[in-house]
PDB file of C-alpha atoms in Angstrom:
ATOM      1  CA  MET A 169      31.044 236.729  18.414  1.00  0.00           C
ATOM      2  CA  LYS A 170      29.314 239.790  19.895  1.00  0.00           C
ATOM      3  CA  GLU A 171      30.028 241.251  23.313  1.00  0.00           C
ATOM      4  CA  ILE A 172      28.599 244.292  25.051  1.00  0.00           C
ATOM      5  CA  VAL A 173      28.838 246.308  28.260  1.00  0.00           C
ATOM      6  CA  CYS A 174      25.685 248.092  29.401  1.00  0.00           C
ATOM      7  CA  THR A 175      24.554 250.473  32.116  1.00  0.00           C
ATOM      8  CA  ILE A 176      21.335 252.070  33.360  1.00  0.00           C
ATOM      9  CA  ILE A 177      21.141 255.803  34.073  1.00  0.00           C
ATOM     10  CA  THR A 178      18.638 258.525  34.756  1.00  0.00           C
ATOM     11  CA  LYS A 179      18.395 261.366  32.245  1.00  0.00           C
ATOM     12  CA  ASP A 180      20.753 263.622  34.257  1.00  0.00           C
ATOM     13  CA  TYR A 181      23.567 261.028  34.294  1.00  0.00           C
ATOM     14  CA  GLY A 182      24.499 261.057  30.619  1.00  0.00           C
ATOM     15  CA  HIS A 183      27.981 262.395  31.393  1.00  0.00           C
ATOM     16  CA  TYR A 184      28.624 259.278  33.480  1.00  0.00           C
ATOM     17  CA  ALA A 185      27.794 257.093  30.475  1.00  0.00           C
ATOM     18  CA  LEU A 186      30.205 259.094  28.306  1.00  0.00           C
ATOM     19  CA  ALA A 187      32.991 258.687  30.878  1.00  0.00           C
ATOM     20  CA  ILE A 188      32.376 254.938  31.123  1.00  0.00           C
ATOM     21  CA  HIS A 189      32.549 254.645  27.353  1.00  0.00           C
ATOM     22  CA  ASP A 190      35.815 256.589  27.258  1.00  0.00           C
ATOM     23  CA  SER A 191      37.349 254.141  29.734  1.00  0.00           C
ATOM     24  CA  LEU A 192      36.028 251.119  27.815  1.00  0.00           C
ATOM     25  CA  VAL A 193      37.295 252.150  24.374  1.00  0.00           C
ATOM     26  CA  THR A 194      40.735 252.913  25.805  1.00  0.00           C
ATOM     27  CA  TYR A 195      41.257 249.141  25.943  1.00  0.00           C
ATOM     28  CA  ASN A 196      38.913 247.994  23.154  1.00  0.00           C
ATOM     29  CA  ALA A 197      38.025 250.489  20.428  1.00  0.00           C
ATOM     30  CA  ASN A 198      35.314 248.184  19.067  1.00  0.00           C
ATOM     31  CA  ILE A 199      33.466 247.397  22.285  1.00  0.00           C
ATOM     32  CA  HIS A 200      29.679 247.656  22.105  1.00  0.00           C
ATOM     33  CA  PHE A 201      28.021 249.789  24.766  1.00  0.00           C
ATOM     34  CA  GLY A 202      24.354 249.940  25.749  1.00  0.00           C
ATOM     35  CA  VAL A 203      22.693 252.685  27.797  1.00  0.00           C
ATOM     36  CA  PHE A 204      19.152 252.430  29.172  1.00  0.00           C
ATOM     37  CA  VAL A 205      17.729 255.802  30.250  1.00  0.00           C
ATOM     38  CA  SER A 206      15.084 254.964  32.813  1.00  0.00           C
ATOM     39  CA  ASN A 207      13.187 258.224  33.260  1.00  0.00           C
ATOM     40  CA  GLY A 208      12.799 260.199  30.055  1.00  0.00           C
ATOM     41  CA  SER A 209      15.174 261.647  27.500  1.00  0.00           C
ATOM     42  CA  LEU A 210      18.793 262.695  27.714  1.00  0.00           C
ATOM     43  CA  PRO A 211      19.711 266.334  27.033  1.00  0.00           C
ATOM     44  CA  ASN A 212      20.168 266.761  23.271  1.00  0.00           C
ATOM     45  CA  GLU A 213      23.875 267.578  23.493  1.00  0.00           C
ATOM     46  CA  ILE A 214      24.643 264.474  25.570  1.00  0.00           C
ATOM     47  CA  GLU A 215      22.485 262.222  23.409  1.00  0.00           C
ATOM     48  CA  GLN A 216      24.177 263.453  20.247  1.00  0.00           C
ATOM     49  CA  LYS A 217      27.614 262.801  21.718  1.00  0.00           C
ATOM     50  CA  LEU A 218      26.636 259.244  22.594  1.00  0.00           C
ATOM     51  CA  GLN A 219      24.941 258.588  19.255  1.00  0.00           C
ATOM     52  CA  SER A 220      27.983 259.845  17.368  1.00  0.00           C
ATOM     53  CA  ARG A 221      30.123 257.117  18.880  1.00  0.00           C
ATOM     54  CA  LYS A 222      30.763 253.731  17.352  1.00  0.00           C
ATOM     55  CA  ASN A 223      28.732 250.735  18.572  1.00  0.00           C
ATOM     56  CA  VAL A 224      26.679 252.680  21.139  1.00  0.00           C
ATOM     57  CA  ILE A 225      22.967 251.994  21.611  1.00  0.00           C
ATOM     58  CA  ILE A 226      20.665 254.247  23.646  1.00  0.00           C
ATOM     59  CA  CYS A 227      17.507 252.584  24.950  1.00  0.00           C
ATOM     60  CA  TYR A 228      14.304 254.012  26.375  1.00  0.00           C
ATOM     61  CA  ASP A 229      11.116 252.446  27.757  1.00  0.00           C
ATOM     62  CA  ASN A 230       9.971 251.215  24.355  1.00  0.00           C
ATOM     63  CA  PHE A 231      13.012 248.927  24.213  1.00  0.00           C
ATOM     64  CA  PHE A 232      11.194 246.602  26.644  1.00  0.00           C
ATOM     65  CA  ASN A 233       7.794 245.082  25.859  1.00  0.00           C
ATOM     66  CA  ASP A 234       7.680 241.942  28.005  1.00  0.00           C
ATOM     67  CA  GLU A 235       5.231 241.488  30.879  1.00  0.00           C
ATOM     68  CA  LEU A 236       7.892 241.425  33.601  1.00  0.00           C
ATOM     69  CA  SER A 237       9.353 244.772  32.512  1.00  0.00           C
ATOM     70  CA  GLN A 238       5.879 246.288  32.487  1.00  0.00           C
ATOM     71  CA  ALA A 239       5.119 244.869  35.936  1.00  0.00           C
ATOM     72  CA  LEU A 240       8.330 246.361  37.366  1.00  0.00           C
ATOM     73  CA  LYS A 241       7.484 249.680  35.772  1.00  0.00           C
ATOM     74  CA  GLU A 242       3.948 249.727  37.151  1.00  0.00           C
ATOM     75  CA  LYS A 243       5.072 248.808  40.653  1.00  0.00           C
ATOM     76  CA  TYR A 244       8.135 251.006  41.043  1.00  0.00           C
ATOM     77  CA  ILE A 245       8.688 253.712  38.435  1.00  0.00           C
ATOM     78  CA  ILE A 246       6.734 256.395  40.329  1.00  0.00           C
ATOM     79  CA  THR A 247       6.926 255.338  43.967  1.00  0.00           C
ATOM     80  CA  ASN A 248      10.476 253.914  44.044  1.00  0.00           C
ATOM     81  CA  HIS A 249      12.426 254.705  40.903  1.00  0.00           C
ATOM     82  CA  ASP A 250      15.652 253.241  42.290  1.00  0.00           C
ATOM     83  CA  ALA A 251      13.917 249.871  42.627  1.00  0.00           C
ATOM     84  CA  TYR A 252      12.764 250.150  39.014  1.00  0.00           C
ATOM     85  CA  ARG A 253      16.337 250.710  37.809  1.00  0.00           C
ATOM     86  CA  TRP A 254      17.669 247.883  39.950  1.00  0.00           C
ATOM     87  CA  GLY A 255      14.990 245.458  38.822  1.00  0.00           C
ATOM     88  CA  MET A 256      15.657 246.268  35.170  1.00  0.00           C
ATOM     89  CA  LYS A 257      19.317 245.198  35.299  1.00  0.00           C
ATOM     90  CA  PRO A 258      18.641 241.503  34.568  1.00  0.00           C
ATOM     91  CA  LEU A 259      16.020 242.345  31.968  1.00  0.00           C
ATOM     92  CA  PHE A 260      18.385 244.689  30.123  1.00  0.00           C
ATOM     93  CA  LEU A 261      20.957 241.890  29.995  1.00  0.00           C
ATOM     94  CA  LYS A 262      18.302 239.429  28.873  1.00  0.00           C
ATOM     95  CA  VAL A 263      17.114 241.622  25.979  1.00  0.00           C
ATOM     96  CA  LEU A 264      20.692 242.152  24.792  1.00  0.00           C
ATOM     97  CA  LEU A 265      21.272 238.390  24.757  1.00  0.00           C
ATOM     98  CA  HIS A 266      18.002 237.972  22.849  1.00  0.00           C
ATOM     99  CA  GLN A 267      19.258 240.469  20.274  1.00  0.00           C
ATOM    100  CA  GLY A 268      22.223 238.238  19.519  1.00  0.00           C
ATOM    101  CA  TYR A 269      24.982 239.248  21.897  1.00  0.00           C
ATOM    102  CA  ASP A 270      26.936 236.222  23.109  1.00  0.00           C
ATOM    103  CA  ARG A 271      28.082 237.850  26.332  1.00  0.00           C
ATOM    104  CA  ALA A 272      27.037 240.978  28.206  1.00  0.00           C
ATOM    105  CA  PHE A 273      28.128 242.775  31.352  1.00  0.00           C
ATOM    106  CA  TYR A 274      25.923 245.147  33.306  1.00  0.00           C
ATOM    107  CA  ILE A 275      27.880 247.825  35.215  1.00  0.00           C
ATOM    108  CA  ASP A 276      26.726 250.608  37.507  1.00  0.00           C
ATOM    109  CA  SER A 277      27.154 254.088  36.098  1.00  0.00           C
ATOM    110  CA  ASP A 278      29.748 255.062  38.736  1.00  0.00           C
ATOM    111  CA  ILE A 279      32.307 252.517  37.528  1.00  0.00           C
ATOM    112  CA  TYR A 280      35.446 253.449  35.602  1.00  0.00           C
ATOM    113  CA  PHE A 281      38.113 251.211  34.015  1.00  0.00           C
ATOM    114  CA  PHE A 282      41.829 251.794  34.528  1.00  0.00           C
ATOM    115  CA  ASN A 283      43.249 248.676  32.840  1.00  0.00           C
ATOM    116  CA  ASP A 284      42.461 246.056  30.228  1.00  0.00           C
ATOM    117  CA  TYR A 285      39.266 244.151  31.028  1.00  0.00           C
ATOM    118  CA  SER A 286      39.220 241.698  28.092  1.00  0.00           C
ATOM    119  CA  PHE A 287      39.973 238.768  30.418  1.00  0.00           C
ATOM    120  CA  LEU A 288      36.521 239.244  31.964  1.00  0.00           C
ATOM    121  CA  PHE A 289      34.843 238.327  28.691  1.00  0.00           C
ATOM    122  CA  GLU A 290      37.173 235.323  28.444  1.00  0.00           C
ATOM    123  CA  GLU A 291      36.120 234.317  31.952  1.00  0.00           C
ATOM    124  CA  LEU A 292      32.452 234.732  31.036  1.00  0.00           C
ATOM    125  CA  LYS A 293      32.892 232.133  28.266  1.00  0.00           C
ATOM    126  CA  LYS A 294      33.063 229.535  31.053  1.00  0.00           C
ATOM    127  CA  TYR A 295      29.824 230.576  32.741  1.00  0.00           C
ATOM    128  CA  LYS A 296      26.218 231.541  32.101  1.00  0.00           C
ATOM    129  CA  ILE A 297      26.308 234.070  34.944  1.00  0.00           C
ATOM    130  CA  LEU A 298      29.445 235.752  36.313  1.00  0.00           C
ATOM    131  CA  LEU A 299      29.206 237.579  39.649  1.00  0.00           C
ATOM    132  CA  SER A 300      31.509 240.054  41.361  1.00  0.00           C
ATOM    133  CA  PRO A 301      32.206 239.440  45.081  1.00  0.00           C
ATOM    134  CA  HIS A 302      32.266 242.426  47.364  1.00  0.00           C
ATOM    135  CA  TRP A 303      35.405 240.994  48.986  1.00  0.00           C
ATOM    136  CA  ARG A 304      34.281 242.578  52.256  1.00  0.00           C
ATOM    137  CA  SER A 305      36.361 241.836  55.334  1.00  0.00           C
ATOM    138  CA  SER A 306      36.813 238.113  55.971  1.00  0.00           C
ATOM    139  CA  PHE A 307      37.513 238.621  59.669  1.00  0.00           C
ATOM    140  CA  PRO A 308      35.322 240.388  62.253  1.00  0.00           C
ATOM    141  CA  GLY A 309      38.350 241.183  64.378  1.00  0.00           C
ATOM    142  CA  ILE A 310      39.779 243.403  61.635  1.00  0.00           C
ATOM    143  CA  ASP A 311      36.634 245.098  60.279  1.00  0.00           C
ATOM    144  CA  ASP A 312      33.493 243.872  62.009  1.00  0.00           C
ATOM    145  CA  TYR A 313      31.260 246.382  60.193  1.00  0.00           C
ATOM    146  CA  ASN A 314      32.014 245.080  56.701  1.00  0.00           C
ATOM    147  CA  PHE A 315      32.201 241.509  57.982  1.00  0.00           C
ATOM    148  CA  LYS A 316      28.578 241.781  59.146  1.00  0.00           C
ATOM    149  CA  LEU A 317      27.514 243.305  55.831  1.00  0.00           C
ATOM    150  CA  ASN A 318      28.531 240.067  54.102  1.00  0.00           C
ATOM    151  CA  PHE A 319      25.389 238.599  55.654  1.00  0.00           C
ATOM    152  CA  LEU A 320      23.141 241.656  55.543  1.00  0.00           C
ATOM    153  CA  GLU A 321      23.812 243.038  52.056  1.00  0.00           C
ATOM    154  CA  GLY A 322      25.121 240.016  50.176  1.00  0.00           C
ATOM    155  CA  ILE A 323      28.303 238.271  49.149  1.00  0.00           C
ATOM    156  CA  TYR A 324      28.067 239.660  45.605  1.00  0.00           C
ATOM    157  CA  ASN A 325      27.830 243.232  44.359  1.00  0.00           C
ATOM    158  CA  GLY A 326      24.887 244.106  42.132  1.00  0.00           C
ATOM    159  CA  GLY A 327      26.904 246.784  40.347  1.00  0.00           C
ATOM    160  CA  PHE A 328      28.741 244.353  38.059  1.00  0.00           C
ATOM    161  CA  VAL A 329      27.077 241.220  36.677  1.00  0.00           C
ATOM    162  CA  GLY A 330      27.863 239.243  33.541  1.00  0.00           C
ATOM    163  CA  ALA A 331      25.581 236.947  31.535  1.00  0.00           C
ATOM    164  CA  SER A 332      26.069 234.773  28.466  1.00  0.00           C
ATOM    165  CA  GLN A 333      23.750 232.736  26.281  1.00  0.00           C
ATOM    166  CA  GLY A 334      22.024 230.194  28.502  1.00  0.00           C
ATOM    167  CA  GLY A 335      21.839 232.566  31.460  1.00  0.00           C
ATOM    168  CA  GLN A 336      18.384 233.902  30.596  1.00  0.00           C
ATOM    169  CA  GLU A 337      16.556 231.698  33.092  1.00  0.00           C
ATOM    170  CA  ALA A 338      18.678 232.966  35.982  1.00  0.00           C
ATOM    171  CA  LEU A 339      18.173 236.566  34.831  1.00  0.00           C
ATOM    172  CA  THR A 340      14.398 236.101  34.728  1.00  0.00           C
ATOM    173  CA  TYR A 341      14.452 234.606  38.217  1.00  0.00           C
ATOM    174  CA  TRP A 342      16.464 237.560  39.535  1.00  0.00           C
ATOM    175  CA  ALA A 343      14.025 240.042  37.985  1.00  0.00           C
ATOM    176  CA  GLU A 344      11.016 238.180  39.389  1.00  0.00           C
ATOM    177  CA  LEU A 345      12.509 238.378  42.878  1.00  0.00           C
ATOM    178  CA  CYS A 346      13.043 242.126  42.420  1.00  0.00           C
ATOM    179  CA  LEU A 347       9.367 242.440  41.526  1.00  0.00           C
ATOM    180  CA  PHE A 348       8.469 240.541  44.697  1.00  0.00           C
ATOM    181  CA  ASN A 349      10.556 242.796  46.943  1.00  0.00           C
ATOM    182  CA  CYS A 350      13.228 245.407  46.247  1.00  0.00           C
ATOM    183  CA  GLU A 351      13.803 247.182  49.547  1.00  0.00           C
ATOM    184  CA  VAL A 352      16.218 247.327  52.440  1.00  0.00           C
ATOM    185  CA  ASP A 353      14.740 245.091  55.124  1.00  0.00           C
ATOM    186  CA  TYR A 354      17.564 243.490  57.097  1.00  0.00           C
ATOM    187  CA  ALA A 355      15.246 241.849  59.619  1.00  0.00           C
ATOM    188  CA  ASN A 356      13.571 239.775  56.922  1.00  0.00           C
ATOM    189  CA  GLY A 357      16.697 239.150  54.844  1.00  0.00           C
ATOM    190  CA  PHE A 358      16.136 241.578  51.961  1.00  0.00           C
ATOM    191  CA  TYR A 359      18.585 244.050  50.461  1.00  0.00           C
ATOM    192  CA  VAL A 360      17.201 245.604  47.261  1.00  0.00           C
ATOM    193  CA  ASP A 361      18.161 243.599  44.119  1.00  0.00           C
ATOM    194  CA  GLN A 362      21.532 242.554  45.472  1.00  0.00           C
ATOM    195  CA  LYS A 363      20.955 239.941  48.206  1.00  0.00           C
ATOM    196  CA  TYR A 364      19.154 237.704  45.688  1.00  0.00           C
ATOM    197  CA  LEU A 365      22.452 237.138  43.881  1.00  0.00           C
ATOM    198  CA  ASP A 366      23.535 234.888  46.765  1.00  0.00           C
ATOM    199  CA  LEU A 367      20.876 232.398  45.618  1.00  0.00           C
ATOM    200  CA  LEU A 368      22.010 232.077  42.009  1.00  0.00           C
ATOM    201  CA  PRO A 369      24.994 229.681  42.465  1.00  0.00           C
ATOM    202  CA  THR A 370      22.736 227.227  44.320  1.00  0.00           C
ATOM    203  CA  ARG A 371      19.742 227.456  41.957  1.00  0.00           C
ATOM    204  CA  PHE A 372      21.445 227.437  38.554  1.00  0.00           C
ATOM    205  CA  GLU A 373      24.293 225.684  36.809  1.00  0.00           C
ATOM    206  CA  ASP A 374      27.387 227.497  35.529  1.00  0.00           C
ATOM    207  CA  VAL A 375      27.288 230.465  37.887  1.00  0.00           C
ATOM    208  CA  GLY A 376      30.795 231.694  38.656  1.00  0.00           C
ATOM    209  CA  HIS A 377      32.500 234.666  40.252  1.00  0.00           C
ATOM    210  CA  ILE A 378      35.395 236.954  39.380  1.00  0.00           C
ATOM    211  CA  LYS A 379      38.563 236.011  41.228  1.00  0.00           C
ATOM    212  CA  HIS A 380      40.689 239.007  40.221  1.00  0.00           C
ATOM    213  CA  LYS A 381      40.654 241.362  43.213  1.00  0.00           C
ATOM    214  CA  GLY A 382      41.493 244.390  41.108  1.00  0.00           C
ATOM    215  CA  CYS A 383      37.894 244.303  39.912  1.00  0.00           C
ATOM    216  CA  ASN A 384      35.226 246.339  41.686  1.00  0.00           C
ATOM    217  CA  VAL A 385      37.682 248.072  43.989  1.00  0.00           C
ATOM    218  CA  ALA A 386      35.714 250.021  46.608  1.00  0.00           C
ATOM    219  CA  ASN A 387      36.068 251.145  50.199  1.00  0.00           C
ATOM    220  CA  TRP A 388      34.116 248.134  51.446  1.00  0.00           C
ATOM    221  CA  ASN A 389      36.946 245.784  50.361  1.00  0.00           C
ATOM    222  CA  ILE A 390      39.869 247.751  51.742  1.00  0.00           C
ATOM    223  CA  VAL A 391      40.855 244.903  54.112  1.00  0.00           C
ATOM    224  CA  ASP A 392      40.786 241.923  51.761  1.00  0.00           C
ATOM    225  CA  CYS A 393      41.989 243.981  48.783  1.00  0.00           C
ATOM    226  CA  GLN A 394      44.885 245.941  50.264  1.00  0.00           C
ATOM    227  CA  ARG A 395      46.258 248.832  48.221  1.00  0.00           C
ATOM    228  CA  VAL A 396      50.038 248.851  47.814  1.00  0.00           C
ATOM    229  CA  LEU A 397      51.794 251.832  46.213  1.00  0.00           C
ATOM    230  CA  GLN A 398      54.439 250.953  43.635  1.00  0.00           C
ATOM    231  CA  GLU A 399      57.541 252.913  42.642  1.00  0.00           C
ATOM    232  CA  ASP A 400      55.786 254.068  39.456  1.00  0.00           C
ATOM    233  CA  GLN A 401      52.998 255.529  41.661  1.00  0.00           C
ATOM    234  CA  ASN A 402      50.464 252.985  40.451  1.00  0.00           C
ATOM    235  CA  VAL A 403      48.624 250.912  43.040  1.00  0.00           C
ATOM    236  CA  LEU A 404      48.509 247.131  43.082  1.00  0.00           C
ATOM    237  CA  ILE A 405      45.932 245.142  45.007  1.00  0.00           C
ATOM    238  CA  ASN A 406      47.598 242.860  47.566  1.00  0.00           C
ATOM    239  CA  ASN A 407      50.853 243.823  45.824  1.00  0.00           C
ATOM    240  CA  THR A 408      50.030 241.506  42.903  1.00  0.00           C
ATOM    241  CA  GLU A 409      47.031 242.609  40.837  1.00  0.00           C
ATOM    242  CA  LYS A 410      46.435 245.769  38.822  1.00  0.00           C
ATOM    243  CA  ILE A 411      43.343 247.857  39.441  1.00  0.00           C
ATOM    244  CA  VAL A 412      41.000 246.947  36.593  1.00  0.00           C
ATOM    245  CA  PHE A 413      38.015 249.047  37.597  1.00  0.00           C
ATOM    246  CA  ILE A 414      36.935 251.108  40.583  1.00  0.00           C
ATOM    247  CA  HIS A 415      33.394 251.518  41.882  1.00  0.00           C
ATOM    248  CA  PHE A 416      33.151 255.201  42.798  1.00  0.00           C
ATOM    249  CA  THR A 417      30.424 255.005  45.419  1.00  0.00           C
ATOM    250  CA  ASN A 418      29.953 257.715  48.006  1.00  0.00           C
ATOM    251  CA  SER A 419      31.704 255.529  50.591  1.00  0.00           C
ATOM    252  CA  LEU A 420      34.826 255.461  48.404  1.00  0.00           C
ATOM    253  CA  PHE A 421      35.001 259.251  48.536  1.00  0.00           C
ATOM    254  CA  LYS A 422      34.446 259.076  52.287  1.00  0.00           C
ATOM    255  CA  GLY A 423      37.354 256.654  52.564  1.00  0.00           C
ATOM    256  CA  ILE A 424      39.636 258.970  50.611  1.00  0.00           C
ATOM    257  CA  TYR A 425      38.637 262.371  51.946  1.00  0.00           C
ATOM    258  CA  LEU A 426      36.771 261.871  55.237  1.00  0.00           C
ATOM    259  CA  TRP A 427      37.920 258.670  56.941  1.00  0.00           C
ATOM    260  CA  LYS A 428      41.402 258.915  55.370  1.00  0.00           C
ATOM    261  CA  ASN A 429      41.745 255.131  55.209  1.00  0.00           C
ATOM    262  CA  ASP A 430      41.902 254.900  51.402  1.00  0.00           C
ATOM    263  CA  THR A 431      44.074 257.843  50.397  1.00  0.00           C
ATOM    264  CA  LEU A 432      46.114 255.783  47.905  1.00  0.00           C
ATOM    265  CA  LEU A 433      43.098 255.915  45.615  1.00  0.00           C
ATOM    266  CA  GLU A 434      42.974 259.727  45.602  1.00  0.00           C
ATOM    267  CA  PRO A 435      44.822 260.055  42.240  1.00  0.00           C
ATOM    268  CA  TYR A 436      42.303 257.670  40.699  1.00  0.00           C
ATOM    269  CA  ALA A 437      39.407 259.715  42.077  1.00  0.00           C
ATOM    270  CA  LYS A 438      40.914 262.926  40.689  1.00  0.00           C
ATOM    271  CA  ARG A 439      41.357 261.329  37.276  1.00  0.00           C
ATOM    272  CA  TYR A 440      37.741 260.134  37.348  1.00  0.00           C
ATOM    273  CA  CYS A 441      36.582 263.626  38.343  1.00  0.00           C
ATOM    274  CA  ASP A 442      38.518 265.146  35.444  1.00  0.00           C
ATOM    275  CA  GLU A 443      36.973 262.661  33.003  1.00  0.00           C
ATOM    276  CA  LEU A 444      33.454 263.621  34.103  1.00  0.00           C
ATOM    277  CA  LEU A 445      34.302 267.321  33.848  1.00  0.00           C
ATOM    278  CA  LYS A 446      34.807 266.832  30.100  1.00  0.00           C
ATOM    279  CA  TYR A 447      31.043 266.444  29.800  1.00  0.00           C
ATOM    280  CA  SER A 448      29.630 268.289  32.830  1.00  0.00           C
ATOM    281  CA  ASP A 449      30.441 271.335  34.918  1.00  0.00           C
ATOM    282  CA  VAL A 450      29.746 269.416  38.145  1.00  0.00           C
ATOM    283  CA  ASN A 451      32.931 268.638  40.051  1.00  0.00           C
ATOM    284  CA  ILE A 452      32.105 265.416  41.908  1.00  0.00           C
ATOM    285  CA  ILE A 453      34.825 265.951  44.530  1.00  0.00           C
ATOM    286  CA  ASP A 454      33.486 269.423  45.367  1.00  0.00           C
ATOM    287  CA  LYS A 455      29.992 267.950  45.341  1.00  0.00           C
ATOM    288  CA  PHE A 456      31.092 265.311  47.835  1.00  0.00           C
ATOM    289  CA  PHE A 457      32.308 267.955  50.291  1.00  0.00           C
ATOM    290  CA  GLU A 458      29.113 269.925  49.762  1.00  0.00           C
ATOM    291  CA  LYS A 459      26.633 267.061  50.167  1.00  0.00           C
ATOM    292  CA  GLY A 460      28.176 263.607  49.911  1.00  0.00           C
ATOM    293  CA  LYS A 461      29.983 263.534  53.227  1.00  0.00           C
ATOM    294  CA  TYR A 462      26.635 263.993  54.974  1.00  0.00           C
ATOM    295  CA  ILE A 463      24.921 261.112  53.164  1.00  0.00           C
ATOM    296  CA  ALA A 464      24.463 258.013  55.324  1.00  0.00           C
ATOM    297  CA  ALA A 465      24.580 254.455  54.033  1.00  0.00           C
ATOM    298  CA  ARG A 466      21.325 253.099  52.651  1.00  0.00           C
ATOM    299  CA  LYS A 467      19.036 252.215  55.545  1.00  0.00           C
ATOM    300  CA  GLU A 468      15.869 250.222  56.005  1.00  0.00           C
ATOM    301  CA  ASN A 469      12.754 251.758  54.508  1.00  0.00           C
ATOM    302  CA  LYS A 470      10.376 251.610  57.417  1.00  0.00           C
ATOM    303  CA  THR A 471       7.385 252.540  55.285  1.00  0.00           C
ATOM    304  CA  GLU A 472       7.950 249.636  52.922  1.00  0.00           C
ATOM    305  CA  ALA A 473       9.611 247.003  55.080  1.00  0.00           C
ATOM    306  CA  SER A 474       7.415 244.254  56.440  1.00  0.00           C
ATOM    307  CA  THR A 475       5.940 244.967  59.858  1.00  0.00           C
ATOM    308  CA  GLU A 476       5.853 241.251  60.626  1.00  0.00           C
ATOM    309  CA  LYS A 477       8.466 240.442  63.262  1.00  0.00           C
ATOM    310  CA  PRO A 478      10.935 237.705  62.255  1.00  0.00           C
ATOM    311  CA  PHE A 479      10.587 234.406  64.083  1.00  0.00           C
ATOM    312  CA  PHE A 480      13.657 234.743  66.292  1.00  0.00           C
ATOM    313  CA  VAL A 481      12.571 238.193  67.543  1.00  0.00           C
ATOM    314  CA  LYS A 482       9.136 236.874  68.522  1.00  0.00           C
ATOM    315  CA  LEU A 483      10.736 233.857  70.198  1.00  0.00           C
ATOM    316  CA  ILE A 484      13.082 235.997  72.315  1.00  0.00           C
ATOM    317  CA  LYS A 485      10.209 238.234  73.427  1.00  0.00           C
ATOM    318  CA  LYS A 486       8.154 235.182  74.350  1.00  0.00           C
ATOM    319  CA  ILE A 487      11.036 233.752  76.414  1.00  0.00           C
ATOM    320  CA  LYS A 488      11.455 237.071  78.227  1.00  0.00           C
ATOM    321  CA  ARG A 489       7.737 237.120  79.104  1.00  0.00           C
ATOM    322  CA  LEU A 490       8.049 233.625  80.582  1.00  0.00           C
TER     323      LEU A 490
END
């Protein structure tokens, strides 16, 4: 029974892969770990450190030889490299399943584990695809911004997706949709690779979602996944569930250091920063104050988004003319 966790990075993010692996082996010394480097080669020192570790595979372009991978590469690798990485998530999972892994999880490179995650593989035994809800605000009266993003950016987060044998058809479908369109275009219902995940439970059998709210903790789920400080200084989600893994997006750092609405996660951010500093001289907290706090959320790409007005916009304009 073979299981693997994988991630996709650019060549300057090797230290993130090393930190992920450190967090994984803390709870399972024999876990397999796959890294796809999407834009060239890792620095020699980083590559050697990864290769020296048990059950780690490093993959480059030649790992993929199917037509869909090549089509994604031709369409996106130069003009929109982010879209190439996003579109390759399902195909990376698919190749790993083809190579004999029974279950595989894709995780974004800015994820770090703080507790045992073995139950996730047990959960994946029940499903062909396992998705991770954002758990954004359920009520507009409490947090209308994140409530609206449920409908604009998707119910599920594309940064953590599991697949088991039998899930290949759904993975292919997801990749084909990414090839069709992988941009931010709210007006026409597109949000990169992520919004397509909403379709999977209705198009395929055995698609489930993670119910443990200590998974994929991020600033976007601060309302539905409340942080409660315990006497031992650990944080429980909704006072019941341990933090399994945190998604260290830029908005999480904003919540901790800028908006000050997520300060209970500051010790976790400092620990994550220290882990990365083992393999890089870049302090991500200092970097946030230098650049990150000025970075806005991902917006629509006006040069790529469709110029065709959605039906309801045209209808309203027509009514106003009348």
